[in-house]
Amino acid sequence: MQLTGNAWKFGDNISTDHIAPGRLFHLRSNLPELAKHVLEDADPEFAARVAPGDFVVGGTNFGLGSSREHAPTIIKLAGVSAVLAKSFARIFFRNAINVGLPVLICDTDQIAAGDRLQIDLGTGTIHNLTQGRILQAPPLPDVMIRLLADGGLAAHVAKHGDLVVE
Amino acid sequence: MGLTLAEKILSQRVGREVRAGQIIVCDVDVALTQDGTGPLAVRQLEKIGMEKAARPESTILFIDHAAPSPRKELSNDHMLLRSFAEKTGCRLSDVGEGVCHQIVAEDYAAPGKVIIGADSHTCMAGALAAFATGMGSTDVAMGMALGKTWFRVPETIRIEVNGELPVGVYAKDLILHLVGLLGADGATYKALEFAGETIAAMPMWERLTLANMAVEAGAKVGLIASDAVTQEYLTAQGRPEDYKPLAADSDANYERVIIIDAAKLEPTLAAPHTVDNTYPVTELVGTAIDQVFIGSCTNGRLEDLAIVASIMSGKHVAAKVRCIVVPASRKVFLEALRLDYIETLVEAGAIVLAPGCGPCVGVHEGILGDGEVSLNTSNRNFQGRLGNPQGSIYLGSPAVAAASALTGVITDPREVLGYAAYR
Ligand code: SF4
């Protein structure tokens, strides 16, 4: 699957509090409303200006902090098609796969704010069209490929009536 | 080659030898959500028509993050959780019972159990040699319904701590020092295994603080072998039968071993806005604060309150400082009342709130104003964590917090006049 869009750059250690802050706790059962505030504490302009298909590009340890699955969910709801980072926090990474938000690990220093990117999710190839560079993300673990193929974890369990990943 | 503690617990649970790197499907003994993550878990189960729990007696829906509710939206979320519990027979831990992880330690965790929670600090139960880890709502929802989940068996970093902690230095200082050393992502996907003579001598209330913050270095679990301290703790909770000895093999394969000399540690704080931004207290002394928060799953236990009461006894919180104290559970609150800690704290000018998360996650009860600074005994100081991205948070031990509450600036607890060390 090919994805094309523009890069929104963020720094290292973007936490789940940046993405879905505790002060908006009361919006957790109203995800479309919460999505209007996505990443607000890291970039107040982002939610209003992100275009469908754009990419969130972070540094190291993206998504650290709480287990709130609302964080990857509202990034997806805001229209973002994938998150790229040098590394991800464990729970965020697992949650992203569960909710069907593609996450790719690559050297994001090679991407500048506003760069146009084309990503092949099948191969993990990231083409930086603006800079004329190719980056390669490592493949996802098999278990995650399987969950993504079924449309996320809940869909996987609904389909098989069980967890069949071993 | 022997097994690490993580490998051993998981091997016993799946009934065959498993090693780091393997993907396994494993039975879950305890599953939990809280009021920030539970509603989404419930809705995921509704969506796929699986509103049930494989083990309702050890599936717990906690209401602790926004408790009592400050807004109608959250009150409605709480209603959803209560009705789900009623429908499925799951346990409900309602407003005022306390923080999920503290109650899991008191009532559910035991050596060898596999515990999953839709809250990142679920790893705290690792102090009792339980394989306990945080996940998202959907993962925990499926774990609740199926009674199992999948794991990648983690590699282990062994943290070996020897020597005696100096007076005024606690497990909190040790773990802050370690997170500073490892970095906020230094243990991502890994297990931390705490060992050595300092850990062997460490009481459970401090072991819990260590395991609680394993996730601040990115770790999946923070484990401590079970021993006489574990047995004594379980007996005190009225569950002596839950004890079993569990330790790593002496020839286990560790990814790394980090050795720490406890005697060289100092009171340590994390400065805004990441937990790995750590400094010895001596470098931060004099920093003005507006608020102090003493509580949370990290440091809201009886012994923490004892330290704070001993420092604040007969003194008064500095003018212009709000000192908020939140016992971690009803049990802690009751004991603190009986032992007069609460009276001492209220007399000293502290504000005591209902057991629960209190201000920890920035929903209510202590939101910072623009430019304000809080010193917390909790585990996270991310930007916006106290409800305002224009506020700043320092993290430290209850002793640092109490000493600083009295002066209004960050203060070295070792210098507090009349300081009677709890230890
Ligand atoms: S006390 Fe704080 S860290 Fe602990 S569970 Fe509650 S919000 Fe999370």
PDB file of C-alpha atoms and ligand atoms in Angstrom, chain B residues 65 99 101 119 121 296-297 357 360-361 379 385, ligand 1:
ATOM      1  CA  HIS B  65      -8.005   8.651  38.131  1.00  0.00           C
ATOM      2  CA  VAL B  99      -5.022   3.793  43.229  1.00  0.00           C
ATOM      3  CA  HIS B 101      -1.679  -0.496  41.543  1.00  0.00           C
ATOM      4  CA  ASP B 119      -2.279   1.494  32.848  1.00  0.00           C
ATOM      5  CA  HIS B 121       2.403   1.475  35.971  1.00  0.00           C
ATOM      6  CA  SER B 296       0.433   8.353  43.943  1.00  0.00           C
ATOM      7  CA  CYS B 297       1.126   4.681  43.300  1.00  0.00           C
ATOM      8  CA  CYS B 357      -4.578   9.268  41.911  1.00  0.00           C
ATOM      9  CA  CYS B 360      -1.132  12.977  39.438  1.00  0.00           C
ATOM     10  CA  VAL B 361      -2.544  12.903  35.929  1.00  0.00           C
ATOM     11  CA  ASN B 379       6.480   9.174  38.735  1.00  0.00           C
ATOM     12  CA  ARG B 385       1.025  16.359  33.388  1.00  0.00           C
TER      13      ARG B 385
HETATM   14  S1  SF4 C   1      -1.201   7.581  40.796  1.00  0.00           S
HETATM   15 FE1  SF4 C   1      -0.539   8.589  38.924  1.00  0.00          FE
HETATM   16  S2  SF4 C   1       0.896   7.196  37.955  1.00  0.00           S
HETATM   17 FE2  SF4 C   1      -0.237   6.023  39.508  1.00  0.00          FE
HETATM   18  S3  SF4 C   1      -1.937   5.098  38.404  1.00  0.00           S
HETATM   19 FE3  SF4 C   1      -2.677   7.044  39.213  1.00  0.00          FE
HETATM   20  S4  SF4 C   1      -2.313   8.553  37.565  1.00  0.00           S
HETATM   21 FE4  SF4 C   1      -1.096   6.721  37.096  1.00  0.00          FE
END
